[in-house]
Amino acid sequence: MNRLLHKLLYRILPLGGYLQTVSAMFFLSHRLGIGRHAPATEYTFHLDRLMRAGDLAIDIGANLGYYARLMSRIAGRNGHVYAVEPVAPIRRVLERNLSGCGNVDILPYALGAAEGEIRMGNATVRTGGYFGTGQNFVMEAGAEADVEFTAEMRRGSELFGHLTRIDFIKCDVEGYEVVIMEEMRPLLERFRPTVLIETGGENRDRIVALFTELGYDAYTLHRGQEIPLRAGSKKDIIFRPKKKR
């Protein structure tokens, strides 16, 4: 039913209206506690165990603000959140959704290993019948997309190099997580934040290997509880530095 509703909304609304409507549906559902154990939303209910008041947090791939708004609330007046979102039409809705969050800076970039203008794409209209808001990817050689966007890429190590601490990072970037985390490795080594990453395929093994080398333990959620990462799991991964356990 959720997929059918998205298709209908995408057909009858302009893109901005569609994005605003689906984000409003999420925030309402979350307030009502709907999706607490659903794979797509369960981690949003776990955020208060991944960060705390006063934290400095980074949301890489902030999308419509599902995590960033909750992160802002947890961080509070003594904390701060950087929400990184490169796709302009999505970012416009993100700005509206975070308009009441005075402790959030929105950064209009894609993170990567280079700097300059890039192309990003989304292929979900053809495959799913509607615009999948969290499935925008960096266009590389041979990539195909239904919709393309121009964006600016920045190095995370440079963009956040002025910070004196990083307590929590959430990263959901459709296959670019290895590039970003490898490039930000100096910051991971220096600040040792807790990290939540959406990853899959070959990237999953590479991400786990990277964080294992950095001295992190890996966990996933099972009915709201963290359990050690198991072989074959496809869920988002929570990486905690060993010294924090």
PDB file of C-alpha atoms in Angstrom, residues 37-38 50-51 69 71-72 81 100 109-110 115 131 154 159 176 182 184 212 216 230 237:
ATOM      1  CA  HIS A  37      10.576  -2.357  14.101  1.00  0.00           C
ATOM      2  CA  ALA A  38      10.352  -1.854  10.323  1.00  0.00           C
ATOM      3  CA  LEU A  50      23.683   6.559  19.319  1.00  0.00           C
ATOM      4  CA  MET A  51      24.080  10.207  20.321  1.00  0.00           C
ATOM      5  CA  ARG A  69      15.554  16.669  12.481  1.00  0.00           C
ATOM      6  CA  MET A  71      19.438  14.429  15.536  1.00  0.00           C
ATOM      7  CA  SER A  72      18.853  18.153  16.063  1.00  0.00           C
ATOM      8  CA  VAL A  81      24.288  19.013  13.435  1.00  0.00           C
ATOM      9  CA  GLY A 100      12.842  25.290  13.190  1.00  0.00           C
ATOM     10  CA  TYR A 109      27.523  19.258  -1.234  1.00  0.00           C
ATOM     11  CA  ALA A 110      28.210  15.676  -2.214  1.00  0.00           C
ATOM     12  CA  GLU A 115      36.350  18.621  -5.443  1.00  0.00           C
ATOM     13  CA  PHE A 131      10.892   9.161  -7.290  1.00  0.00           C
ATOM     14  CA  ARG A 154      33.766  18.430  -1.532  1.00  0.00           C
ATOM     15  CA  LEU A 159      34.959  20.461   4.870  1.00  0.00           C
ATOM     16  CA  TYR A 176      29.551   5.941  -2.229  1.00  0.00           C
ATOM     17  CA  GLU A 182      38.177   6.305   3.306  1.00  0.00           C
ATOM     18  CA  MET A 184      37.423  10.991   6.009  1.00  0.00           C
ATOM     19  CA  THR A 212      37.543  -3.245  11.995  1.00  0.00           C
ATOM     20  CA  TYR A 216      35.430  -0.524  15.896  1.00  0.00           C
ATOM     21  CA  ARG A 230      26.064 -11.416  11.699  1.00  0.00           C
ATOM     22  CA  ILE A 237      25.461  -1.128  10.513  1.00  0.00           C
TER      23      ILE A 237
END
